[in-house]
Coordinates of C-alpha atoms in Angstrom, one line a residue:
M25 CA 26.5 -4.8 1.0
C26 CA 29.3 -3.4 4.1
G27 CA 30.8 -6.7 5.2
I28 CA 32.6 -7.2 8.5
I29 CA 35.6 -9.4 9.5
G30 CA 36.9 -9.7 13.0
Y31 CA 39.5 -12.8 14.3
T32 CA 41.4 -13.1 17.5
G33 CA 43.9 -16.1 18.3
Q34 CA 47.5 -16.7 17.1
R35 CA 48.9 -13.1 16.5
E36 CA 51.1 -13.9 13.6
R37 CA 47.5 -15.1 11.4
V38 CA 45.8 -11.9 12.6
H39 CA 46.8 -10.4 9.0
D40 CA 46.4 -13.4 7.0
V41 CA 42.8 -13.8 8.4
L42 CA 41.5 -10.3 8.0
L43 CA 42.5 -9.7 4.6
T44 CA 41.1 -13.4 3.7
G45 CA 38.2 -12.4 5.2
L46 CA 37.9 -9.0 3.2
A47 CA 38.4 -11.1 0.1
G48 CA 35.8 -13.5 1.2
L49 CA 33.2 -10.4 1.4
E50 CA 34.1 -8.8 -1.8
Y51 CA 30.8 -10.4 -3.2
R52 CA 28.7 -7.9 -1.2
G53 CA 29.6 -4.8 -3.1
Y54 CA 31.9 -2.2 -1.5
D55 CA 34.2 1.1 -2.1
S56 CA 36.6 0.8 0.3
A57 CA 38.4 -1.2 3.0
G58 CA 40.3 -1.0 6.1
I59 CA 41.7 -3.1 9.1
A60 CA 42.5 -1.8 12.8
V61 CA 45.1 -4.2 14.6
A62 CA 44.9 -4.3 18.7
D63 CA 48.7 -4.9 20.3
E64 CA 50.5 -2.3 22.7
S65 CA 48.3 0.5 20.3
L66 CA 46.2 0.3 17.4
T67 CA 46.8 0.1 14.1
V68 CA 44.4 1.5 11.8
H69 CA 44.9 1.1 7.6
K70 CA 42.0 1.7 5.2
R71 CA 41.9 2.9 1.7
A72 CA 39.2 4.0 -0.6
G73 CA 38.7 1.2 -3.8
E74 CA 39.2 -2.2 -3.6
V75 CA 40.7 -4.4 -0.9
A76 CA 43.8 -5.1 -3.5
T77 CA 44.2 -1.4 -3.0
L78 CA 44.6 -1.4 0.7
E79 CA 46.7 -4.7 0.5
A80 CA 49.2 -2.4 -1.6
A81 CA 49.2 0.2 1.1
L82 CA 50.1 -2.3 4.0
P83 CA 53.6 -2.7 5.5
T84 CA 55.5 -5.8 3.7
E85 CA 56.2 -7.4 6.8
G86 CA 52.3 -7.5 7.5
V87 CA 50.1 -6.2 10.6
D88 CA 50.1 -9.1 13.5
G89 CA 48.6 -8.4 16.6
L90 CA 46.8 -9.6 19.8
A91 CA 43.3 -9.1 17.8
G92 CA 42.1 -7.3 14.6
I93 CA 38.7 -6.2 12.8
G94 CA 38.6 -5.1 9.0
H95 CA 35.5 -3.8 6.7
T96 CA 34.6 -3.4 3.3
R97 CA 32.2 -0.1 3.3
W98 CA 29.5 0.4 0.6
S99 CA 28.9 4.4 1.4
T100 CA 25.6 5.6 2.5
H101 CA 27.3 8.8 4.5
G102 CA 29.6 10.5 3.1
P103 CA 31.3 9.5 -0.2
P104 CA 33.8 6.8 -0.7
T105 CA 37.1 8.4 0.9
D106 CA 40.2 7.4 2.8
A107 CA 38.5 9.1 5.8
N108 CA 35.3 7.6 5.7
A109 CA 36.7 4.1 5.3
H110 CA 36.4 2.1 8.5
P111 CA 37.6 1.3 10.8
H112 CA 36.8 4.6 12.8
T113 CA 38.7 5.6 16.2
D114 CA 37.9 7.9 18.9
C115 CA 40.0 10.9 19.5
D116 CA 43.1 9.2 21.2
A117 CA 42.9 6.0 19.2
Q118 CA 41.7 4.0 22.2
V119 CA 39.2 1.6 20.5
A120 CA 38.3 0.8 16.7
V121 CA 34.9 0.6 15.3
V122 CA 33.5 -1.2 12.1
H123 CA 29.8 -1.1 11.7
N124 CA 27.4 -2.1 9.3
G125 CA 23.9 -0.5 9.0
I126 CA 22.5 3.1 9.6
I127 CA 22.4 4.5 12.8
E128 CA 19.4 6.9 12.5
N129 CA 20.2 8.9 15.1
Y130 CA 24.0 10.0 14.4
A131 CA 23.6 13.5 13.7
A132 CA 21.8 14.2 17.1
L133 CA 24.6 11.7 19.1
R134 CA 27.3 14.0 17.0
R135 CA 26.3 17.2 18.0
D136 CA 26.0 16.0 21.7
L137 CA 29.7 14.6 21.1
E138 CA 31.0 18.0 19.6
A139 CA 29.7 20.0 22.4
E140 CA 31.7 18.0 24.6
G141 CA 35.0 18.5 22.6
H142 CA 35.0 15.4 20.7
T143 CA 36.7 15.9 17.2
F144 CA 35.0 14.3 14.0
T145 CA 37.0 12.9 11.0
S146 CA 34.6 11.7 8.8
E147 CA 31.1 12.2 7.2
T148 CA 30.0 8.8 8.5
D149 CA 27.6 7.9 10.9
T150 CA 29.5 5.2 12.2
E151 CA 32.0 7.7 14.0
V152 CA 30.0 8.3 16.6
I153 CA 30.2 4.8 18.2
P154 CA 33.8 5.0 18.8
H155 CA 33.3 8.5 20.7
L156 CA 30.2 7.4 22.8
I157 CA 32.6 4.5 23.8
E158 CA 35.3 6.7 24.6
A159 CA 33.1 9.1 26.7
A160 CA 32.3 6.1 28.9
R161 CA 35.6 5.3 29.5
E162 CA 36.3 8.9 30.5
R163 CA 33.8 8.2 33.0
G164 CA 35.5 5.2 34.4
A165 CA 33.7 2.5 32.5
P166 CA 36.0 -0.5 31.7
P167 CA 35.7 -1.5 28.0
E168 CA 32.8 -4.1 28.1
A169 CA 30.7 -2.0 29.9
A170 CA 31.5 1.6 27.6
F171 CA 30.9 -0.8 24.4
R172 CA 27.1 -1.9 26.2
D173 CA 26.5 1.8 27.2
A174 CA 27.5 2.9 23.1
I175 CA 25.2 0.3 21.7
Q176 CA 22.3 1.2 23.9
Q177 CA 22.3 5.0 22.9
L178 CA 22.1 3.8 18.7
E179 CA 18.7 3.6 17.4
G180 CA 18.3 2.2 13.6
S181 CA 20.0 -1.1 12.3
Y182 CA 23.3 -2.3 13.2
A183 CA 26.4 -5.0 13.4
V184 CA 29.2 -3.3 15.4
A185 CA 32.7 -4.7 16.4
A186 CA 35.3 -3.2 18.1
V187 CA 38.9 -3.5 19.7
F188 CA 41.3 -1.8 22.2
P189 CA 44.5 -1.3 22.9
D190 CA 46.6 -4.0 24.6
S191 CA 43.6 -6.4 24.5
E192 CA 43.0 -9.9 22.6
T193 CA 39.4 -9.5 23.3
V194 CA 36.7 -8.2 20.1
Y195 CA 33.6 -7.0 21.2
A196 CA 30.5 -7.3 18.9
A197 CA 26.8 -6.6 19.1
R198 CA 24.0 -6.4 16.3
H199 CA 20.3 -5.0 15.9
E200 CA 18.6 -6.0 12.5
S201 CA 21.7 -6.1 10.7
P202 CA 23.9 -9.8 10.4
L203 CA 26.5 -11.2 12.4
V204 CA 27.9 -14.6 12.9
L205 CA 30.6 -16.0 15.1
G206 CA 33.0 -18.7 14.1
L207 CA 34.8 -21.3 16.8
G208 CA 37.9 -22.1 15.4
D209 CA 40.7 -24.6 16.9
D210 CA 43.6 -21.8 16.8
G211 CA 40.9 -18.8 17.9
H212 CA 38.0 -17.1 17.1
Y213 CA 35.9 -15.2 14.6
L214 CA 33.1 -13.2 13.4
A215 CA 31.9 -11.8 10.4
S216 CA 28.9 -10.1 8.7
D217 CA 28.7 -13.4 6.7
V218 CA 29.8 -16.8 6.8
P219 CA 32.4 -16.4 3.3
A220 CA 34.7 -14.4 5.4
F221 CA 36.3 -17.2 7.7
I222 CA 34.4 -20.2 6.0
D223 CA 38.3 -21.3 5.1
F224 CA 39.2 -21.7 9.1
T225 CA 36.1 -23.3 10.4
D226 CA 32.8 -24.5 9.6
R227 CA 31.2 -24.0 13.1
V228 CA 29.3 -21.1 13.5
V229 CA 26.8 -19.4 16.0
Y230 CA 24.4 -16.7 15.0
L231 CA 24.3 -13.4 17.5
E232 CA 20.8 -12.5 17.9
D233 CA 19.3 -8.6 18.0
G234 CA 19.9 -7.4 21.5
Q235 CA 22.9 -10.0 22.5
L236 CA 26.5 -8.8 22.8
A237 CA 29.4 -11.2 22.1
Q238 CA 32.9 -11.0 23.5
I239 CA 35.4 -13.3 21.1
T240 CA 39.3 -14.3 22.9
P241 CA 41.5 -16.8 21.4
S242 CA 40.1 -19.6 23.8
A243 CA 36.3 -18.2 24.6
L244 CA 33.1 -16.8 23.5
V245 CA 30.9 -15.1 25.8
I246 CA 27.4 -14.1 24.7
T247 CA 25.4 -11.9 27.0
D248 CA 21.6 -10.4 26.5
E249 CA 20.6 -6.9 27.0
Q250 CA 20.8 -7.1 30.8
G251 CA 23.8 -8.6 30.5
A252 CA 22.9 -12.3 31.8
V253 CA 24.9 -14.8 29.9
V254 CA 23.4 -17.0 26.9
T255 CA 24.4 -20.6 26.3
P256 CA 24.7 -20.5 22.1
T257 CA 23.8 -23.0 19.6
V258 CA 26.6 -24.2 17.9
D259 CA 25.7 -24.8 14.0
R260 CA 27.5 -26.2 11.4
I261 CA 28.1 -24.8 7.7
A262 CA 27.5 -27.5 4.9
W263 CA 29.4 -25.1 2.6
D264 CA 32.9 -26.2 0.9
P265 CA 35.4 -23.3 0.4
E266 CA 35.5 -24.9 -2.9
D267 CA 32.4 -24.4 -4.0
A268 CA 32.6 -20.6 -3.5
G269 CA 35.9 -20.5 -6.5
K270 CA 35.5 -19.8 -10.2
A271 CA 36.4 -23.7 -11.4
G272 CA 37.9 -22.2 -14.2
Y273 CA 35.6 -19.8 -14.9
D274 CA 35.9 -16.1 -16.0
H275 CA 33.5 -14.6 -14.0
Y276 CA 31.5 -16.2 -10.7
M277 CA 28.4 -15.3 -12.8
L278 CA 29.1 -17.7 -15.8
K279 CA 30.2 -20.5 -13.3
E280 CA 26.8 -20.0 -11.3
I281 CA 24.6 -19.8 -14.6
H282 CA 26.3 -23.0 -15.3
E283 CA 25.7 -24.1 -12.1
Q284 CA 22.1 -24.3 -11.9
P285 CA 21.3 -27.4 -13.5
A286 CA 23.0 -28.8 -10.2
A287 CA 21.1 -25.9 -8.3
I288 CA 17.8 -27.4 -9.4
R289 CA 18.8 -30.9 -8.8
Q290 CA 19.5 -29.9 -5.3
C291 CA 16.4 -28.0 -4.6
L292 CA 14.5 -30.8 -5.8
R293 CA 16.0 -33.8 -4.0
G294 CA 14.0 -35.6 -1.6
R295 CA 11.0 -33.4 -2.4
V296 CA 9.4 -35.0 -5.3
S297 CA 8.0 -38.2 -5.8
E298 CA 7.3 -39.5 -10.0
L299 CA 5.6 -42.5 -8.9
E300 CA 3.1 -40.7 -6.1
G301 CA 2.9 -37.4 -8.6
T302 CA 3.7 -35.8 -4.9
V303 CA 5.8 -33.0 -3.9
T304 CA 6.8 -33.4 0.1
I305 CA 8.6 -30.7 2.0
D306 CA 9.1 -31.9 5.2
E307 CA 10.2 -28.5 6.9
L308 CA 6.5 -27.3 6.1
A309 CA 4.6 -30.7 7.5
D310 CA 3.3 -28.3 10.4
L311 CA 2.0 -25.2 8.0
D312 CA -1.8 -24.6 8.2
C313 CA -2.7 -22.1 5.4
E314 CA -6.6 -21.4 4.6
G315 CA -6.1 -17.7 4.2
P316 CA -4.7 -15.6 2.0
V317 CA -0.8 -15.4 0.9
Q318 CA 1.0 -12.1 0.5
F319 CA 4.4 -12.2 -0.8
V320 CA 7.2 -9.8 0.0
A321 CA 10.2 -9.2 -1.7
C322 CA 12.9 -7.3 -3.3
G323 CA 14.8 -6.9 -6.6
T324 CA 15.2 -10.6 -8.4
S325 CA 13.8 -12.1 -5.5
Y326 CA 10.5 -9.8 -5.9
H327 CA 10.5 -11.1 -9.6
A328 CA 10.6 -14.6 -8.2
A329 CA 7.6 -13.8 -6.0
L330 CA 5.4 -12.7 -9.1
Y331 CA 5.8 -15.8 -10.4
G332 CA 5.0 -17.6 -7.1
A333 CA 1.8 -15.1 -6.3
R334 CA 0.5 -16.6 -10.5
L335 CA 0.9 -19.8 -9.7
L336 CA -1.2 -20.0 -6.4
R337 CA -3.8 -17.7 -8.0
E338 CA -4.0 -20.2 -10.8
R339 CA -4.7 -22.8 -8.3
G340 CA -7.6 -20.8 -6.7
I341 CA -5.6 -19.5 -3.7
P342 CA -5.8 -15.8 -3.2
A343 CA -2.0 -14.4 -3.6
Q344 CA -0.7 -10.7 -3.6
C345 CA 3.4 -9.5 -4.4
F346 CA 4.5 -6.9 -2.7
L347 CA 7.7 -4.8 -2.9
A348 CA 8.8 -5.2 1.0
S349 CA 9.8 -1.6 0.7
E350 CA 6.6 -0.5 0.3
Y351 CA 4.7 -3.1 2.7
A352 CA 4.8 -1.1 6.1
V353 CA 4.1 2.3 3.6
D354 CA 1.0 0.8 2.0
S355 CA -0.5 -0.2 5.6
I356 CA -1.3 -3.9 3.4
P357 CA -4.3 -5.5 5.4
V358 CA -3.1 -8.4 7.0
S359 CA -4.4 -10.7 9.8
A360 CA -3.9 -13.6 11.9
E361 CA -5.1 -15.6 8.9
T362 CA -2.7 -14.5 6.3
L363 CA 0.2 -16.5 5.5
V364 CA 3.2 -13.9 4.8
V365 CA 6.1 -15.5 2.8
G366 CA 9.4 -13.6 2.5
V367 CA 11.8 -14.3 -0.4
T368 CA 15.3 -13.3 0.0
Q369 CA 18.2 -14.9 -1.2
S370 CA 20.5 -14.0 1.7
G371 CA 17.7 -14.1 4.5
E372 CA 18.9 -10.7 5.6
T373 CA 17.5 -8.4 2.8
A374 CA 16.7 -5.3 5.6
D375 CA 13.3 -4.2 3.4
T376 CA 11.9 -7.9 3.8
M377 CA 12.8 -8.3 6.8
G378 CA 11.3 -5.1 8.2
A379 CA 7.6 -6.7 6.4
L380 CA 8.1 -9.9 7.9
R381 CA 8.9 -8.7 11.4
Q382 CA 6.0 -6.6 10.7
A383 CA 3.7 -9.4 9.7
N384 CA 4.9 -11.3 12.9
R385 CA 3.8 -8.2 15.1
V386 CA 0.3 -8.7 13.8
G387 CA 0.3 -12.7 14.5
A388 CA 0.4 -13.6 10.9
T389 CA 2.0 -17.1 9.9
T390 CA 5.4 -16.3 8.1
L391 CA 7.3 -18.0 5.8
A392 CA 11.0 -17.7 4.7
L393 CA 12.0 -19.1 1.4
T394 CA 15.7 -18.6 1.6
N395 CA 19.0 -19.9 0.5
V396 CA 21.2 -19.3 3.7
V397 CA 20.5 -21.9 6.8
G398 CA 20.9 -20.0 10.0
S399 CA 19.8 -16.1 8.4
S400 CA 18.1 -13.8 10.3
A401 CA 14.7 -14.5 8.1
A402 CA 14.9 -18.5 8.7
R403 CA 15.7 -17.9 12.2
E404 CA 12.8 -15.2 12.8
C405 CA 9.8 -16.5 10.5
D406 CA 7.4 -19.3 11.7
H407 CA 8.7 -21.4 9.0
V408 CA 11.4 -21.7 6.4
M409 CA 12.0 -23.6 3.3
Y410 CA 15.4 -23.5 2.0
I411 CA 16.1 -23.1 -1.9
R412 CA 19.3 -25.2 -1.5
A413 CA 21.2 -23.1 -4.5
G414 CA 24.4 -23.1 -2.8
P415 CA 26.8 -20.2 -2.3
E416 CA 26.3 -17.6 -5.2
I417 CA 29.2 -15.3 -5.3
G418 CA 28.4 -13.0 -8.0
V419 CA 26.5 -9.8 -6.9
A420 CA 23.5 -10.5 -9.9
A421 CA 21.5 -13.0 -8.8
T422 CA 21.0 -16.2 -11.4
K423 CA 21.1 -19.4 -9.6
T424 CA 19.3 -18.3 -7.1
F425 CA 16.5 -17.0 -9.1
A426 CA 16.0 -20.3 -10.9
S427 CA 16.1 -22.1 -7.6
Q428 CA 13.4 -19.8 -6.2
Q429 CA 11.3 -20.0 -8.9
V430 CA 11.4 -23.8 -8.7
A431 CA 11.1 -23.9 -4.9
L432 CA 7.8 -21.8 -5.2
A433 CA 6.8 -24.1 -8.1
M434 CA 6.9 -26.8 -5.3
L435 CA 5.3 -24.6 -2.5
A436 CA 2.1 -24.0 -4.8
S437 CA 1.9 -27.5 -5.2
V438 CA 2.1 -28.3 -1.5
L439 CA -0.5 -25.3 -0.7
A440 CA -3.1 -26.8 -3.1
G441 CA -2.6 -30.0 -2.1
E442 CA -1.8 -31.0 -5.5
R443 CA -1.2 -34.6 -6.7
S444 CA 0.2 -34.6 -10.5
T445 CA 2.5 -36.8 -11.8
A446 CA 2.1 -34.5 -15.0
F447 CA 3.9 -31.5 -12.8
V448 CA 6.5 -33.9 -10.9
E449 CA 7.4 -34.8 -14.2
R450 CA 7.7 -31.4 -15.5
V451 CA 10.1 -29.9 -12.7
R452 CA 12.1 -33.0 -12.3
A453 CA 13.2 -32.4 -16.4
L454 CA 14.3 -29.1 -16.2
P455 CA 17.9 -29.8 -15.1
D456 CA 18.3 -31.2 -17.7
Q457 CA 16.4 -29.1 -19.8
I458 CA 18.6 -26.3 -18.7
Q459 CA 21.5 -28.2 -19.6
Q460 CA 20.4 -28.2 -23.2
V461 CA 20.0 -24.3 -23.1
L462 CA 23.5 -23.7 -21.8
D463 CA 24.9 -26.5 -24.5
E464 CA 23.0 -25.2 -27.2
S465 CA 22.4 -21.2 -26.7
P466 CA 23.5 -18.7 -29.6
A467 CA 23.5 -16.0 -27.0
R468 CA 26.9 -14.6 -27.4
A469 CA 26.2 -14.2 -31.0
V470 CA 22.9 -12.4 -30.6
A471 CA 25.0 -10.6 -27.8
E472 CA 27.4 -9.1 -30.2
T473 CA 24.9 -7.9 -32.4
Y474 CA 23.6 -6.1 -30.3
A475 CA 25.8 -5.0 -27.4
D476 CA 26.1 -1.3 -28.8
A477 CA 22.2 -0.3 -29.0
D478 CA 21.0 2.3 -27.1
A479 CA 18.5 0.4 -24.7
Y480 CA 16.9 -2.4 -24.7
F481 CA 13.4 -3.7 -24.0
F482 CA 12.1 -7.1 -22.6
I483 CA 8.2 -8.1 -22.9
G484 CA 6.3 -11.0 -22.1
R485 CA 2.6 -12.3 -21.1
G486 CA 1.9 -14.6 -18.2
Y487 CA 4.5 -16.3 -16.6
N488 CA 6.7 -14.9 -19.2
A489 CA 6.3 -11.4 -17.4
P490 CA 8.1 -11.5 -14.6
V491 CA 10.9 -12.8 -16.8
A492 CA 10.9 -10.2 -18.9
L493 CA 11.5 -7.9 -15.4
E494 CA 14.4 -10.0 -14.6
G495 CA 15.7 -9.9 -17.9
A496 CA 16.3 -6.3 -18.1
L497 CA 16.9 -6.1 -14.4
K498 CA 20.1 -8.6 -15.4
L499 CA 21.3 -6.4 -17.9
K500 CA 21.2 -2.8 -16.5
E501 CA 22.8 -4.8 -13.4
I502 CA 25.8 -5.8 -15.3
S503 CA 26.2 -4.0 -18.5
Y504 CA 25.1 -0.2 -17.1
T505 CA 22.9 0.0 -20.2
H506 CA 19.4 1.2 -20.1
A507 CA 16.7 -1.8 -20.0
E508 CA 13.2 -2.0 -19.1
G509 CA 10.9 -4.7 -18.4
F510 CA 7.0 -4.4 -19.4
A511 CA 3.9 -7.1 -19.3
A512 CA 3.8 -7.2 -23.3
G513 CA 0.5 -5.7 -23.3
E514 CA 1.6 -2.2 -21.6
L515 CA 4.0 -1.6 -24.7
K516 CA 1.2 0.4 -26.4
H517 CA 0.8 2.4 -23.2
G518 CA 3.4 4.5 -23.4
P519 CA 6.8 2.7 -23.7
L520 CA 6.3 2.6 -27.6
A521 CA 7.1 5.9 -28.0
L522 CA 11.1 5.0 -26.8
V523 CA 11.3 2.5 -29.9
T524 CA 13.7 3.0 -32.2
E525 CA 15.7 1.2 -34.6
R526 CA 18.3 1.4 -32.1
T527 CA 16.2 -0.1 -29.4
P528 CA 15.9 -4.1 -29.7
V529 CA 13.4 -5.6 -28.3
F530 CA 13.5 -9.3 -26.7
A531 CA 10.3 -10.8 -26.7
L532 CA 9.3 -14.1 -24.6
V533 CA 7.0 -16.2 -27.1
T534 CA 6.3 -19.2 -25.3
S535 CA 3.6 -21.9 -26.0
G536 CA 0.2 -21.4 -24.6
S537 CA -2.8 -19.2 -25.2
S538 CA -1.1 -15.5 -24.8
A539 CA 1.3 -16.6 -27.9
A540 CA -0.3 -14.9 -30.7
K541 CA -1.0 -12.1 -28.7
T542 CA 2.7 -11.4 -27.7
L543 CA 3.3 -11.6 -31.6
G544 CA 0.9 -9.2 -31.9
N545 CA 3.3 -7.0 -30.1
V546 CA 6.2 -7.9 -31.7
K547 CA 4.6 -6.3 -35.1
E548 CA 4.0 -3.6 -33.2
V549 CA 7.9 -2.6 -32.4
E550 CA 8.7 -4.1 -35.7
A551 CA 6.3 -1.2 -37.4
R552 CA 8.8 1.1 -35.7
G553 CA 11.9 -0.4 -36.8
A554 CA 13.1 -1.9 -33.7
P555 CA 14.9 -5.2 -34.2
V556 CA 13.1 -8.7 -32.2
V557 CA 14.9 -11.4 -30.7
A558 CA 12.6 -14.1 -29.7
V559 CA 12.7 -16.5 -27.2
T560 CA 10.5 -19.2 -27.6
D561 CA 9.9 -23.2 -27.9
I562 CA 7.9 -22.7 -30.7
P563 CA 10.6 -21.3 -33.3
N564 CA 8.8 -22.4 -36.4
E565 CA 6.0 -20.5 -35.8
V566 CA 7.7 -17.4 -34.5
G567 CA 11.2 -17.2 -36.6
Q568 CA 9.6 -15.6 -39.8
A569 CA 8.7 -12.7 -37.8
V570 CA 11.6 -12.1 -36.1
D571 CA 15.4 -11.1 -36.4
D572 CA 17.0 -13.6 -34.1
V573 CA 15.9 -16.6 -32.4
L574 CA 17.1 -18.1 -28.9
E575 CA 15.7 -21.8 -29.1
V576 CA 14.4 -23.3 -25.4
P577 CA 12.6 -26.6 -24.7
S578 CA 9.2 -26.9 -24.2
A579 CA 8.3 -27.4 -20.5
G580 CA 4.5 -26.1 -20.5
P581 CA 3.2 -22.6 -19.6
R582 CA 4.6 -22.8 -16.0
F583 CA 8.1 -23.7 -16.5
T584 CA 9.1 -22.7 -19.8
P585 CA 9.7 -19.3 -18.7
I586 CA 12.4 -20.7 -16.6
L587 CA 14.6 -21.7 -19.4
A588 CA 14.0 -18.8 -21.2
N589 CA 15.5 -16.7 -18.4
I590 CA 18.8 -19.0 -18.9
Q591 CA 19.1 -17.3 -22.2
L592 CA 18.3 -14.2 -21.0
Q593 CA 21.1 -14.3 -18.3
L594 CA 23.3 -15.3 -20.9
V595 CA 22.6 -12.4 -23.5
A596 CA 23.3 -10.0 -20.2
Y597 CA 26.6 -11.5 -19.5
W598 CA 27.7 -11.7 -22.8
I599 CA 27.0 -8.4 -23.7
A600 CA 28.7 -6.9 -20.4
H601 CA 31.7 -8.9 -21.4
R602 CA 31.3 -7.2 -24.8
L603 CA 31.8 -4.1 -23.2
G604 CA 34.3 -4.8 -20.7
R605 CA 32.1 -4.3 -17.2
S606 CA 33.1 -5.4 -14.1
I607 CA 30.5 -8.6 -14.2
D608 CA 30.8 -9.9 -10.6
K609 CA 31.2 -6.8 -8.9
P610 CA 28.7 -4.2 -10.7
R611 CA 29.3 -0.8 -9.4
N612 CA 27.1 0.8 -6.7
L613 CA 25.5 -2.4 -6.0
A614 CA 25.7 -5.0 -3.2
K615 CA 24.7 -8.6 -2.9
S616 CA 23.0 -8.5 0.3
V617 CA 21.2 -4.9 1.1
T618 CA 21.1 -4.7 4.8
V619 CA 20.0 -1.4 4.8
D620 CA 16.3 0.2 4.3

């Protein structure tokens, strides 16, 4: 979602650092961008549209100064306009602020400030922050105290950064929205996510809720809510900046689809022993789970969690899966005996973090299954298991979904105390089988055939059901066409009314006890004139009953659906490509959803 970048150091680098940082945050999804640079006065430039639009509006000689902040906005309060873009300033342009999150009490704060004579120029909740700082300055508070006073009045989630004229200090604070600080040889950085400054430094400090940071070219000072100085822990980021490049592919999404064999190998590295038939996850060595398991997740991660819950139930472990956004609303029974697993690619998803925090409050054991080292989920949960997929820039999750599935398969094996050479052999074979699908897939031709359809249905049973949901989500995310996924048996309970000759059905028919029933559902849609594309490891049994086949290797009931998903990712990509969509940055969507 919204992105923040900040820098203080060499004045001639401020302009370049801010623009590089904004470019590094474009993957998060946004609809406007802006920067503020502090010198003798504040210089603010902001535009609706892409970072390139902002860059074109900047002076040709650049905008340098003592310190600077930048922002990419994903609209919540007010549409994407120049006025609503960040940064925002107070009445006299004596402070500039950028903000991620939602200020829940902004309406009351704004009414009070307007009554005091403050003039607002935007529709955003963010604009109350610079005016709160201005009010504190008018009462005689210096910048740090004014910034702290404003932050203490906010309710909701926020990551905030501010700069003042004639100052080289950047002030920052967070509550339930991520901020990370970067320590460089030529100054200091802050951002909502590491890719914003990974070109400049790999040394980072993760700001915690309630902490306030002041960065200058030579110092980093962190204080707690009472103003006491905190000694930070400095971590190193293992990502190479080149890992986030396109490597010759037209889109990040296509590159990341093709990175899945390597991502799965990295996920498995050091965790499986074919000789002993065991899975060992060192970071979970002290995990003691004897009670039920609850998964909480959103979007693609929720589909992976559905897969994980089925894996556990098959092994006799009670497991349920919940949409994180509904977890608190539904008052789910959870106790100290429950293991609550938050599946979140970024480790910052607001709804998932809310569910995990609720579980922590009642004393449940919490486990984060995430891709990002040092993320909020990784730091706040009792345990963490990293999926090790590497940086994923495309908004539509691809390699992280496959890595989540494999990580969940290993987690299920560990929780069940399983010892199975067959299981280890199956999972170790996956990277080569995925590569085979990538090398041989006819998905582009299938996409060309059906790119002009009115809508698309995806059906599957058992372990294929979550993959059907994910296949539909991936297509609707990047092609903007209507797509729905169903457990195959549900077609006749309503959705069949929508089936026509212009609604192709992608049927996941893989070897196992449910294949015959899914073929029965295929007959139902064919009888209504719908074309059918089968994703299958049994083409000889299925081919005569469908219009097109996307073949995958046979990997057993648990793992063949992972291979089937690769075909559906490719179909989604090539349909979106055929339609000329913005594949890496689909409209209205964000990579990391950090608001409720």
